[in-house]
Amino acid sequence: MLIVSTTGYIIACIGPFLSNYSNNDASIMQNILHRNTDGISNWLNEDDVIVVDRGFRDCVNAMEDLGLNVVFPPFLNGRKQFTTTAANQSRFVTKVRWVVEAANGRIKQFKFLANTVANSSLPHLEQYLSIVCSIINRYRPPIKTSSIQDTVIADQMISLRNQKKNFEAFLQKNNLKKTSSTWEMIDHSDILHEFPIMTEDEIINNITLGTL
């Protein structure tokens, strides 16, 4: 299990662990907190923000009991789809949490860890992972660095959080969600002029909000 900062710096690499139905992300995290693995309680402070995925939901209370602010994507809870606010909240989490997947990707760039590890190597796998993570921290640049645009992008995302999706509003207004679709053959040359021509900066600043 990797614990990384918002820059992608690997703070801790704990494991490996047996993974099955009862030994999932949440139970592993609870075990780490209970045993204070790697002295985790010494470098976690009250009110620290911990961003996790949905697999950690069963250990949220354990983390909150330590005074941590836990953020994770919402659940459908029986609904067919998310509300606009809930869908955007999930995107907010992804916007922060993607560095975890990027850090995992860096580890898998090492040939030994990119493929199936032989059983004979399992007793030493923890040491191998620690060495790899140390090499990454020492010699690879940060995955994400702060910029003057961060606050601007964050403010823009917050301002758009509750904005209703225009396409969904169009479907509801014209009662198109309940009608069957009728497909027509079209020629791409007839509609190309309808697509806007945008620069890379316009896409990043106005559409993907900082992510290419």
mmCIF file with all atom_site columns, C-alpha atoms in Angstrom:
data_model
loop_
_atom_site.group_PDB
_atom_site.id
_atom_site.type_symbol
_atom_site.label_atom_id
_atom_site.label_alt_id
_atom_site.label_comp_id
_atom_site.label_asym_id
_atom_site.label_entity_id
_atom_site.label_seq_id
_atom_site.pdbx_PDB_ins_code
_atom_site.Cartn_x
_atom_site.Cartn_y
_atom_site.Cartn_z
_atom_site.occupancy
_atom_site.B_iso_or_equiv
_atom_site.pdbx_formal_charge
_atom_site.auth_seq_id
_atom_site.auth_comp_id
_atom_site.auth_asym_id
_atom_site.auth_atom_id
_atom_site.pdbx_PDB_model_num
ATOM 1   C CA . MET A 1 1   ? 0.000   0.000   0.000   1.00 0.00 ? 1   MET A CA 1
ATOM 2   C CA . LEU A 1 2   ? 1.345   3.396   -1.030  1.00 0.00 ? 2   LEU A CA 1
ATOM 3   C CA . ILE A 1 3   ? 0.846   6.610   0.897   1.00 0.00 ? 3   ILE A CA 1
ATOM 4   C CA . VAL A 1 4   ? 1.861   9.599   -1.208  1.00 0.00 ? 4   VAL A CA 1
ATOM 5   C CA . SER A 1 5   ? 1.758   13.368  -0.915  1.00 0.00 ? 5   SER A CA 1
ATOM 6   C CA . THR A 1 6   ? -0.053  15.641  -3.375  1.00 0.00 ? 6   THR A CA 1
ATOM 7   C CA . THR A 1 7   ? 3.214   15.961  -5.317  1.00 0.00 ? 7   THR A CA 1
ATOM 8   C CA . GLY A 1 8   ? 3.521   12.195  -5.766  1.00 0.00 ? 8   GLY A CA 1
ATOM 9   C CA . TYR A 1 9   ? 6.330   11.877  -3.203  1.00 0.00 ? 9   TYR A CA 1
ATOM 10  C CA . ILE A 1 10  ? 6.103   8.382   -1.706  1.00 0.00 ? 10  ILE A CA 1
ATOM 11  C CA . ILE A 1 11  ? 5.729   8.859   2.037   1.00 0.00 ? 11  ILE A CA 1
ATOM 12  C CA . ALA A 1 12  ? 5.348   5.178   2.859   1.00 0.00 ? 12  ALA A CA 1
ATOM 13  C CA . CYS A 1 13  ? 5.291   1.854   1.052   1.00 0.00 ? 13  CYS A CA 1
ATOM 14  C CA . ILE A 1 14  ? 3.752   -0.753  3.342   1.00 0.00 ? 14  ILE A CA 1
ATOM 15  C CA . GLY A 1 15  ? 3.313   -4.397  2.463   1.00 0.00 ? 15  GLY A CA 1
ATOM 16  C CA . PRO A 1 16  ? 2.873   -6.508  0.443   1.00 0.00 ? 16  PRO A CA 1
ATOM 17  C CA . PHE A 1 17  ? -0.326  -7.978  1.868   1.00 0.00 ? 17  PHE A CA 1
ATOM 18  C CA . LEU A 1 18  ? -2.445  -11.005 1.109   1.00 0.00 ? 18  LEU A CA 1
ATOM 19  C CA . SER A 1 19  ? -5.506  -9.721  -0.708  1.00 0.00 ? 19  SER A CA 1
ATOM 20  C CA . ASN A 1 20  ? -8.883  -11.444 -0.613  1.00 0.00 ? 20  ASN A CA 1
ATOM 21  C CA . TYR A 1 21  ? -12.493 -10.623 0.263   1.00 0.00 ? 21  TYR A CA 1
ATOM 22  C CA . SER A 1 22  ? -11.810 -10.139 3.976   1.00 0.00 ? 22  SER A CA 1
ATOM 23  C CA . ASN A 1 23  ? -8.353  -8.623  3.578   1.00 0.00 ? 23  ASN A CA 1
ATOM 24  C CA . ASN A 1 24  ? -9.200  -5.619  1.427   1.00 0.00 ? 24  ASN A CA 1
ATOM 25  C CA . ASP A 1 25  ? -7.953  -2.020  1.378   1.00 0.00 ? 25  ASP A CA 1
ATOM 26  C CA . ALA A 1 26  ? -10.105 -1.011  4.343   1.00 0.00 ? 26  ALA A CA 1
ATOM 27  C CA . SER A 1 27  ? -9.061  -3.891  6.611   1.00 0.00 ? 27  SER A CA 1
ATOM 28  C CA . ILE A 1 28  ? -5.402  -3.444  5.653   1.00 0.00 ? 28  ILE A CA 1
ATOM 29  C CA . MET A 1 29  ? -5.588  0.256   6.513   1.00 0.00 ? 29  MET A CA 1
ATOM 30  C CA . GLN A 1 30  ? -7.266  -0.501  9.839   1.00 0.00 ? 30  GLN A CA 1
ATOM 31  C CA . ASN A 1 31  ? -4.478  -2.970  10.620  1.00 0.00 ? 31  ASN A CA 1
ATOM 32  C CA . ILE A 1 32  ? -1.834  -0.365  9.743   1.00 0.00 ? 32  ILE A CA 1
ATOM 33  C CA . LEU A 1 33  ? -3.448  2.197   12.047  1.00 0.00 ? 33  LEU A CA 1
ATOM 34  C CA . HIS A 1 34  ? -3.974  -0.321  14.865  1.00 0.00 ? 34  HIS A CA 1
ATOM 35  C CA . ARG A 1 35  ? -0.379  -1.561  14.763  1.00 0.00 ? 35  ARG A CA 1
ATOM 36  C CA . ASN A 1 36  ? 1.047   1.898   14.068  1.00 0.00 ? 36  ASN A CA 1
ATOM 37  C CA . THR A 1 37  ? 2.988   0.390   11.175  1.00 0.00 ? 37  THR A CA 1
ATOM 38  C CA . ASP A 1 38  ? 6.050   2.438   10.166  1.00 0.00 ? 38  ASP A CA 1
ATOM 39  C CA . GLY A 1 39  ? 5.192   4.817   13.020  1.00 0.00 ? 39  GLY A CA 1
ATOM 40  C CA . ILE A 1 40  ? 2.323   6.208   10.958  1.00 0.00 ? 40  ILE A CA 1
ATOM 41  C CA . SER A 1 41  ? 0.768   7.970   13.969  1.00 0.00 ? 41  SER A CA 1
ATOM 42  C CA . ASN A 1 42  ? 3.962   9.991   14.398  1.00 0.00 ? 42  ASN A CA 1
ATOM 43  C CA . TRP A 1 43  ? 3.639   11.743  11.056  1.00 0.00 ? 43  TRP A CA 1
ATOM 44  C CA . LEU A 1 44  ? -0.134  12.005  10.784  1.00 0.00 ? 44  LEU A CA 1
ATOM 45  C CA . ASN A 1 45  ? -1.480  15.147  12.435  1.00 0.00 ? 45  ASN A CA 1
ATOM 46  C CA . GLU A 1 46  ? -4.985  16.052  13.503  1.00 0.00 ? 46  GLU A CA 1
ATOM 47  C CA . ASP A 1 47  ? -6.990  17.704  10.695  1.00 0.00 ? 47  ASP A CA 1
ATOM 48  C CA . ASP A 1 48  ? -4.726  16.239  7.994   1.00 0.00 ? 48  ASP A CA 1
ATOM 49  C CA . VAL A 1 49  ? -6.728  15.552  4.833   1.00 0.00 ? 49  VAL A CA 1
ATOM 50  C CA . ILE A 1 50  ? -6.607  11.938  3.649   1.00 0.00 ? 50  ILE A CA 1
ATOM 51  C CA . VAL A 1 51  ? -7.885  11.296  0.112   1.00 0.00 ? 51  VAL A CA 1
ATOM 52  C CA . VAL A 1 52  ? -8.836  7.668   -0.593  1.00 0.00 ? 52  VAL A CA 1
ATOM 53  C CA . ASP A 1 53  ? -10.944 5.685   -3.040  1.00 0.00 ? 53  ASP A CA 1
ATOM 54  C CA . ARG A 1 54  ? -14.217 3.876   -2.348  1.00 0.00 ? 54  ARG A CA 1
ATOM 55  C CA . GLY A 1 55  ? -12.421 0.715   -1.240  1.00 0.00 ? 55  GLY A CA 1
ATOM 56  C CA . PHE A 1 56  ? -11.520 2.403   2.052   1.00 0.00 ? 56  PHE A CA 1
ATOM 57  C CA . ARG A 1 57  ? -15.063 3.258   3.126   1.00 0.00 ? 57  ARG A CA 1
ATOM 58  C CA . ASP A 1 58  ? -15.140 0.663   5.933   1.00 0.00 ? 58  ASP A CA 1
ATOM 59  C CA . CYS A 1 59  ? -12.164 2.266   7.668   1.00 0.00 ? 59  CYS A CA 1
ATOM 60  C CA . VAL A 1 60  ? -13.290 5.890   7.375   1.00 0.00 ? 60  VAL A CA 1
ATOM 61  C CA . ASN A 1 61  ? -14.529 5.931   10.981  1.00 0.00 ? 61  ASN A CA 1
ATOM 62  C CA . ALA A 1 62  ? -11.188 4.591   12.233  1.00 0.00 ? 62  ALA A CA 1
ATOM 63  C CA . MET A 1 63  ? -9.353  7.391   10.445  1.00 0.00 ? 63  MET A CA 1
ATOM 64  C CA . GLU A 1 64  ? -11.806 10.039  11.588  1.00 0.00 ? 64  GLU A CA 1
ATOM 65  C CA . ASP A 1 65  ? -11.399 8.839   15.190  1.00 0.00 ? 65  ASP A CA 1
ATOM 66  C CA . LEU A 1 66  ? -7.757  9.916   14.853  1.00 0.00 ? 66  LEU A CA 1
ATOM 67  C CA . GLY A 1 67  ? -8.878  13.415  13.925  1.00 0.00 ? 67  GLY A CA 1
ATOM 68  C CA . LEU A 1 68  ? -8.219  12.990  10.206  1.00 0.00 ? 68  LEU A CA 1
ATOM 69  C CA . ASN A 1 69  ? -10.415 14.528  7.524   1.00 0.00 ? 69  ASN A CA 1
ATOM 70  C CA . VAL A 1 70  ? -11.207 11.723  5.090   1.00 0.00 ? 70  VAL A CA 1
ATOM 71  C CA . VAL A 1 71  ? -12.321 12.511  1.547   1.00 0.00 ? 71  VAL A CA 1
ATOM 72  C CA . PHE A 1 72  ? -13.542 9.840   -0.862  1.00 0.00 ? 72  PHE A CA 1
ATOM 73  C CA . PRO A 1 73  ? -15.883 9.612   -3.880  1.00 0.00 ? 73  PRO A CA 1
ATOM 74  C CA . PRO A 1 74  ? -19.626 9.374   -3.174  1.00 0.00 ? 74  PRO A CA 1
ATOM 75  C CA . PHE A 1 75  ? -21.660 6.190   -3.651  1.00 0.00 ? 75  PHE A CA 1
ATOM 76  C CA . LEU A 1 76  ? -24.744 5.669   -5.803  1.00 0.00 ? 76  LEU A CA 1
ATOM 77  C CA . ASN A 1 77  ? -26.655 4.103   -2.883  1.00 0.00 ? 77  ASN A CA 1
ATOM 78  C CA . GLY A 1 78  ? -29.329 2.604   -5.107  1.00 0.00 ? 78  GLY A CA 1
ATOM 79  C CA . ARG A 1 79  ? -29.598 5.511   -7.536  1.00 0.00 ? 79  ARG A CA 1
ATOM 80  C CA . LYS A 1 80  ? -29.206 4.966   -11.273 1.00 0.00 ? 80  LYS A CA 1
ATOM 81  C CA . GLN A 1 81  ? -26.799 7.855   -11.604 1.00 0.00 ? 81  GLN A CA 1
ATOM 82  C CA . PHE A 1 82  ? -25.150 10.583  -9.568  1.00 0.00 ? 82  PHE A CA 1
ATOM 83  C CA . THR A 1 83  ? -26.612 14.016  -9.135  1.00 0.00 ? 83  THR A CA 1
ATOM 84  C CA . THR A 1 84  ? -24.598 16.811  -10.713 1.00 0.00 ? 84  THR A CA 1
ATOM 85  C CA . THR A 1 85  ? -23.149 17.771  -7.324  1.00 0.00 ? 85  THR A CA 1
ATOM 86  C CA . ALA A 1 86  ? -22.211 14.182  -6.433  1.00 0.00 ? 86  ALA A CA 1
ATOM 87  C CA . ALA A 1 87  ? -20.665 13.545  -9.857  1.00 0.00 ? 87  ALA A CA 1
ATOM 88  C CA . ASN A 1 88  ? -18.581 16.689  -9.551  1.00 0.00 ? 88  ASN A CA 1
ATOM 89  C CA . GLN A 1 89  ? -17.558 15.735  -6.014  1.00 0.00 ? 89  GLN A CA 1
ATOM 90  C CA . SER A 1 90  ? -16.229 12.458  -7.417  1.00 0.00 ? 90  SER A CA 1
ATOM 91  C CA . ARG A 1 91  ? -14.266 14.415  -10.030 1.00 0.00 ? 91  ARG A CA 1
ATOM 92  C CA . PHE A 1 92  ? -12.825 16.613  -7.282  1.00 0.00 ? 92  PHE A CA 1
ATOM 93  C CA . VAL A 1 93  ? -11.457 13.538  -5.528  1.00 0.00 ? 93  VAL A CA 1
ATOM 94  C CA . THR A 1 94  ? -10.008 12.174  -8.768  1.00 0.00 ? 94  THR A CA 1
ATOM 95  C CA . LYS A 1 95  ? -8.391  15.542  -9.452  1.00 0.00 ? 95  LYS A CA 1
ATOM 96  C CA . VAL A 1 96  ? -6.369  15.189  -6.252  1.00 0.00 ? 96  VAL A CA 1
ATOM 97  C CA . ARG A 1 97  ? -5.965  11.425  -6.058  1.00 0.00 ? 97  ARG A CA 1
ATOM 98  C CA . TRP A 1 98  ? -4.609  10.739  -9.552  1.00 0.00 ? 98  TRP A CA 1
ATOM 99  C CA . VAL A 1 99  ? -1.044  11.187  -8.265  1.00 0.00 ? 99  VAL A CA 1
ATOM 100 C CA . VAL A 1 100 ? -1.433  7.881   -6.386  1.00 0.00 ? 100 VAL A CA 1
ATOM 101 C CA . GLU A 1 101 ? -2.029  6.024   -9.650  1.00 0.00 ? 101 GLU A CA 1
ATOM 102 C CA . ALA A 1 102 ? 0.831   7.937   -11.261 1.00 0.00 ? 102 ALA A CA 1
ATOM 103 C CA . ALA A 1 103 ? 3.154   6.891   -8.418  1.00 0.00 ? 103 ALA A CA 1
ATOM 104 C CA . ASN A 1 104 ? 2.063   3.267   -8.847  1.00 0.00 ? 104 ASN A CA 1
ATOM 105 C CA . GLY A 1 105 ? 2.804   3.630   -12.544 1.00 0.00 ? 105 GLY A CA 1
ATOM 106 C CA . ARG A 1 106 ? 6.340   4.756   -11.776 1.00 0.00 ? 106 ARG A CA 1
ATOM 107 C CA . ILE A 1 107 ? 6.928   1.644   -9.690  1.00 0.00 ? 107 ILE A CA 1
ATOM 108 C CA . LYS A 1 108 ? 5.728   -0.572  -12.542 1.00 0.00 ? 108 LYS A CA 1
ATOM 109 C CA . GLN A 1 109 ? 8.255   1.045   -14.867 1.00 0.00 ? 109 GLN A CA 1
ATOM 110 C CA . PHE A 1 110 ? 10.834  -1.138  -13.147 1.00 0.00 ? 110 PHE A CA 1
ATOM 111 C CA . LYS A 1 111 ? 10.942  -4.331  -15.196 1.00 0.00 ? 111 LYS A CA 1
ATOM 112 C CA . PHE A 1 112 ? 11.101  -6.634  -12.183 1.00 0.00 ? 112 PHE A CA 1
ATOM 113 C CA . LEU A 1 113 ? 7.868   -5.200  -10.749 1.00 0.00 ? 113 LEU A CA 1
ATOM 114 C CA . ALA A 1 114 ? 6.103   -4.778  -14.090 1.00 0.00 ? 114 ALA A CA 1
ATOM 115 C CA . ASN A 1 115 ? 5.656   -8.525  -14.460 1.00 0.00 ? 115 ASN A CA 1
ATOM 116 C CA . THR A 1 116 ? 4.537   -11.416 -12.274 1.00 0.00 ? 116 THR A CA 1
ATOM 117 C CA . VAL A 1 117 ? 6.925   -11.785 -9.348  1.00 0.00 ? 117 VAL A CA 1
ATOM 118 C CA . ALA A 1 118 ? 8.200   -15.312 -8.734  1.00 0.00 ? 118 ALA A CA 1
ATOM 119 C CA . ASN A 1 119 ? 7.213   -16.959 -5.446  1.00 0.00 ? 119 ASN A CA 1
ATOM 120 C CA . SER A 1 120 ? 10.886  -17.343 -4.565  1.00 0.00 ? 120 SER A CA 1
ATOM 121 C CA . SER A 1 121 ? 11.190  -13.533 -4.475  1.00 0.00 ? 121 SER A CA 1
ATOM 122 C CA . LEU A 1 122 ? 8.236   -12.943 -2.154  1.00 0.00 ? 122 LEU A CA 1
ATOM 123 C CA . PRO A 1 123 ? 10.278  -13.060 1.105   1.00 0.00 ? 123 PRO A CA 1
ATOM 124 C CA . HIS A 1 124 ? 12.320  -10.102 -0.160  1.00 0.00 ? 124 HIS A CA 1
ATOM 125 C CA . LEU A 1 125 ? 9.571   -8.200  -1.994  1.00 0.00 ? 125 LEU A CA 1
ATOM 126 C CA . GLU A 1 126 ? 9.074   -5.650  0.782   1.00 0.00 ? 126 GLU A CA 1
ATOM 127 C CA . GLN A 1 127 ? 12.767  -4.711  0.645   1.00 0.00 ? 127 GLN A CA 1
ATOM 128 C CA . TYR A 1 128 ? 12.703  -4.527  -3.153  1.00 0.00 ? 128 TYR A CA 1
ATOM 129 C CA . LEU A 1 129 ? 9.707   -2.189  -3.068  1.00 0.00 ? 129 LEU A CA 1
ATOM 130 C CA . SER A 1 130 ? 11.359  0.025   -0.465  1.00 0.00 ? 130 SER A CA 1
ATOM 131 C CA . ILE A 1 131 ? 14.486  0.310   -2.606  1.00 0.00 ? 131 ILE A CA 1
ATOM 132 C CA . VAL A 1 132 ? 12.468  1.163   -5.716  1.00 0.00 ? 132 VAL A CA 1
ATOM 133 C CA . CYS A 1 133 ? 10.428  3.811   -3.873  1.00 0.00 ? 133 CYS A CA 1
ATOM 134 C CA . SER A 1 134 ? 13.626  5.343   -2.483  1.00 0.00 ? 134 SER A CA 1
ATOM 135 C CA . ILE A 1 135 ? 15.133  5.526   -5.973  1.00 0.00 ? 135 ILE A CA 1
ATOM 136 C CA . ILE A 1 136 ? 11.977  7.190   -7.302  1.00 0.00 ? 136 ILE A CA 1
ATOM 137 C CA . ASN A 1 137 ? 11.914  9.755   -4.489  1.00 0.00 ? 137 ASN A CA 1
ATOM 138 C CA . ARG A 1 138 ? 15.599  10.558  -4.939  1.00 0.00 ? 138 ARG A CA 1
ATOM 139 C CA . TYR A 1 139 ? 15.930  10.729  -8.696  1.00 0.00 ? 139 TYR A CA 1
ATOM 140 C CA . ARG A 1 140 ? 12.506  11.363  -10.219 1.00 0.00 ? 140 ARG A CA 1
ATOM 141 C CA . PRO A 1 141 ? 10.965  14.848  -10.303 1.00 0.00 ? 141 PRO A CA 1
ATOM 142 C CA . PRO A 1 142 ? 7.662   15.560  -8.533  1.00 0.00 ? 142 PRO A CA 1
ATOM 143 C CA . ILE A 1 143 ? 4.627   14.283  -10.411 1.00 0.00 ? 143 ILE A CA 1
ATOM 144 C CA . LYS A 1 144 ? 2.781   17.511  -9.643  1.00 0.00 ? 144 LYS A CA 1
ATOM 145 C CA . THR A 1 145 ? 4.214   20.847  -8.579  1.00 0.00 ? 145 THR A CA 1
ATOM 146 C CA . SER A 1 146 ? 2.415   23.921  -7.307  1.00 0.00 ? 146 SER A CA 1
ATOM 147 C CA . SER A 1 147 ? 1.746   26.730  -9.754  1.00 0.00 ? 147 SER A CA 1
ATOM 148 C CA . ILE A 1 148 ? 0.091   30.127  -9.648  1.00 0.00 ? 148 ILE A CA 1
ATOM 149 C CA . GLN A 1 149 ? -2.773  28.631  -11.645 1.00 0.00 ? 149 GLN A CA 1
ATOM 150 C CA . ASP A 1 150 ? -3.727  26.133  -8.922  1.00 0.00 ? 150 ASP A CA 1
ATOM 151 C CA . THR A 1 151 ? -5.871  28.593  -6.968  1.00 0.00 ? 151 THR A CA 1
ATOM 152 C CA . VAL A 1 152 ? -7.495  29.898  -10.146 1.00 0.00 ? 152 VAL A CA 1
ATOM 153 C CA . ILE A 1 153 ? -8.375  26.372  -11.285 1.00 0.00 ? 153 ILE A CA 1
ATOM 154 C CA . ALA A 1 154 ? -9.660  25.406  -7.816  1.00 0.00 ? 154 ALA A CA 1
ATOM 155 C CA . ASP A 1 155 ? -11.888 28.502  -7.667  1.00 0.00 ? 155 ASP A CA 1
ATOM 156 C CA . GLN A 1 156 ? -13.205 27.742  -11.145 1.00 0.00 ? 156 GLN A CA 1
ATOM 157 C CA . MET A 1 157 ? -13.998 24.143  -10.212 1.00 0.00 ? 157 MET A CA 1
ATOM 158 C CA . ILE A 1 158 ? -15.808 25.228  -7.053  1.00 0.00 ? 158 ILE A CA 1
ATOM 159 C CA . SER A 1 159 ? -17.838 27.800  -8.984  1.00 0.00 ? 159 SER A CA 1
ATOM 160 C CA . LEU A 1 160 ? -18.941 25.096  -11.449 1.00 0.00 ? 160 LEU A CA 1
ATOM 161 C CA . ARG A 1 161 ? -19.611 22.393  -8.848  1.00 0.00 ? 161 ARG A CA 1
ATOM 162 C CA . ASN A 1 162 ? -23.379 22.863  -8.627  1.00 0.00 ? 162 ASN A CA 1
ATOM 163 C CA . GLN A 1 163 ? -23.953 24.002  -12.195 1.00 0.00 ? 163 GLN A CA 1
ATOM 164 C CA . LYS A 1 164 ? -26.515 21.780  -13.866 1.00 0.00 ? 164 LYS A CA 1
ATOM 165 C CA . LYS A 1 165 ? -25.292 19.917  -16.922 1.00 0.00 ? 165 LYS A CA 1
ATOM 166 C CA . ASN A 1 166 ? -26.592 21.680  -20.025 1.00 0.00 ? 166 ASN A CA 1
ATOM 167 C CA . PHE A 1 167 ? -26.940 18.469  -22.003 1.00 0.00 ? 167 PHE A CA 1
ATOM 168 C CA . GLU A 1 168 ? -28.938 16.791  -19.246 1.00 0.00 ? 168 GLU A CA 1
ATOM 169 C CA . ALA A 1 169 ? -31.176 19.862  -19.005 1.00 0.00 ? 169 ALA A CA 1
ATOM 170 C CA . PHE A 1 170 ? -31.725 19.697  -22.775 1.00 0.00 ? 170 PHE A CA 1
ATOM 171 C CA . LEU A 1 171 ? -32.731 16.029  -22.570 1.00 0.00 ? 171 LEU A CA 1
ATOM 172 C CA . GLN A 1 172 ? -35.155 16.678  -19.728 1.00 0.00 ? 172 GLN A CA 1
ATOM 173 C CA . LYS A 1 173 ? -36.680 19.752  -21.347 1.00 0.00 ? 173 LYS A CA 1
ATOM 174 C CA . ASN A 1 174 ? -37.390 17.889  -24.576 1.00 0.00 ? 174 ASN A CA 1
ATOM 175 C CA . ASN A 1 175 ? -38.419 14.668  -22.826 1.00 0.00 ? 175 ASN A CA 1
ATOM 176 C CA . LEU A 1 176 ? -35.732 12.797  -24.724 1.00 0.00 ? 176 LEU A CA 1
ATOM 177 C CA . LYS A 1 177 ? -34.802 10.515  -21.843 1.00 0.00 ? 177 LYS A CA 1
ATOM 178 C CA . LYS A 1 178 ? -38.054 8.580   -22.122 1.00 0.00 ? 178 LYS A CA 1
ATOM 179 C CA . THR A 1 179 ? -38.282 8.329   -25.893 1.00 0.00 ? 179 THR A CA 1
ATOM 180 C CA . SER A 1 180 ? -36.579 5.684   -27.983 1.00 0.00 ? 180 SER A CA 1
ATOM 181 C CA . SER A 1 181 ? -33.635 6.798   -30.078 1.00 0.00 ? 181 SER A CA 1
ATOM 182 C CA . THR A 1 182 ? -33.895 7.112   -33.833 1.00 0.00 ? 182 THR A CA 1
ATOM 183 C CA . TRP A 1 183 ? -30.549 6.952   -35.562 1.00 0.00 ? 183 TRP A CA 1
ATOM 184 C CA . GLU A 1 184 ? -29.831 8.648   -38.858 1.00 0.00 ? 184 GLU A CA 1
ATOM 185 C CA . MET A 1 185 ? -26.909 8.242   -41.230 1.00 0.00 ? 185 MET A CA 1
ATOM 186 C CA . ILE A 1 186 ? -24.882 11.445  -41.503 1.00 0.00 ? 186 ILE A CA 1
ATOM 187 C CA . ASP A 1 187 ? -21.769 12.516  -43.348 1.00 0.00 ? 187 ASP A CA 1
ATOM 188 C CA . HIS A 1 188 ? -18.955 13.868  -41.218 1.00 0.00 ? 188 HIS A CA 1
ATOM 189 C CA . SER A 1 189 ? -18.283 16.640  -43.722 1.00 0.00 ? 189 SER A CA 1
ATOM 190 C CA . ASP A 1 190 ? -21.727 18.086  -42.994 1.00 0.00 ? 190 ASP A CA 1
ATOM 191 C CA . ILE A 1 191 ? -21.066 18.632  -39.292 1.00 0.00 ? 191 ILE A CA 1
ATOM 192 C CA . LEU A 1 192 ? -17.360 19.435  -39.038 1.00 0.00 ? 192 LEU A CA 1
ATOM 193 C CA . HIS A 1 193 ? -18.074 23.162  -39.142 1.00 0.00 ? 193 HIS A CA 1
ATOM 194 C CA . GLU A 1 194 ? -20.129 22.801  -35.939 1.00 0.00 ? 194 GLU A CA 1
ATOM 195 C CA . PHE A 1 195 ? -17.136 21.666  -33.884 1.00 0.00 ? 195 PHE A CA 1
ATOM 196 C CA . PRO A 1 196 ? -15.211 24.504  -32.249 1.00 0.00 ? 196 PRO A CA 1
ATOM 197 C CA . ILE A 1 197 ? -11.540 24.991  -33.018 1.00 0.00 ? 197 ILE A CA 1
ATOM 198 C CA . MET A 1 198 ? -9.696  25.327  -29.722 1.00 0.00 ? 198 MET A CA 1
ATOM 199 C CA . THR A 1 199 ? -6.081  25.708  -28.691 1.00 0.00 ? 199 THR A CA 1
ATOM 200 C CA . GLU A 1 200 ? -4.468  23.369  -26.178 1.00 0.00 ? 200 GLU A CA 1
ATOM 201 C CA . ASP A 1 201 ? -4.478  26.159  -23.572 1.00 0.00 ? 201 ASP A CA 1
ATOM 202 C CA . GLU A 1 202 ? -8.203  26.762  -24.101 1.00 0.00 ? 202 GLU A CA 1
ATOM 203 C CA . ILE A 1 203 ? -8.940  23.072  -23.585 1.00 0.00 ? 203 ILE A CA 1
ATOM 204 C CA . ILE A 1 204 ? -6.824  22.885  -20.425 1.00 0.00 ? 204 ILE A CA 1
ATOM 205 C CA . ASN A 1 205 ? -8.122  26.126  -18.896 1.00 0.00 ? 205 ASN A CA 1
ATOM 206 C CA . ASN A 1 206 ? -11.799 25.888  -19.869 1.00 0.00 ? 206 ASN A CA 1
ATOM 207 C CA . ILE A 1 207 ? -12.668 22.225  -20.397 1.00 0.00 ? 207 ILE A CA 1
ATOM 208 C CA . THR A 1 208 ? -10.382 19.897  -18.449 1.00 0.00 ? 208 THR A CA 1
ATOM 209 C CA . LEU A 1 209 ? -9.416  22.520  -15.840 1.00 0.00 ? 209 LEU A CA 1
ATOM 210 C CA . GLY A 1 210 ? -5.690  21.944  -15.658 1.00 0.00 ? 210 GLY A CA 1
ATOM 211 C CA . THR A 1 211 ? -5.459  18.370  -16.931 1.00 0.00 ? 211 THR A CA 1
ATOM 212 C CA . LEU A 1 212 ? -4.489  17.430  -20.464 1.00 0.00 ? 212 LEU A CA 1
#
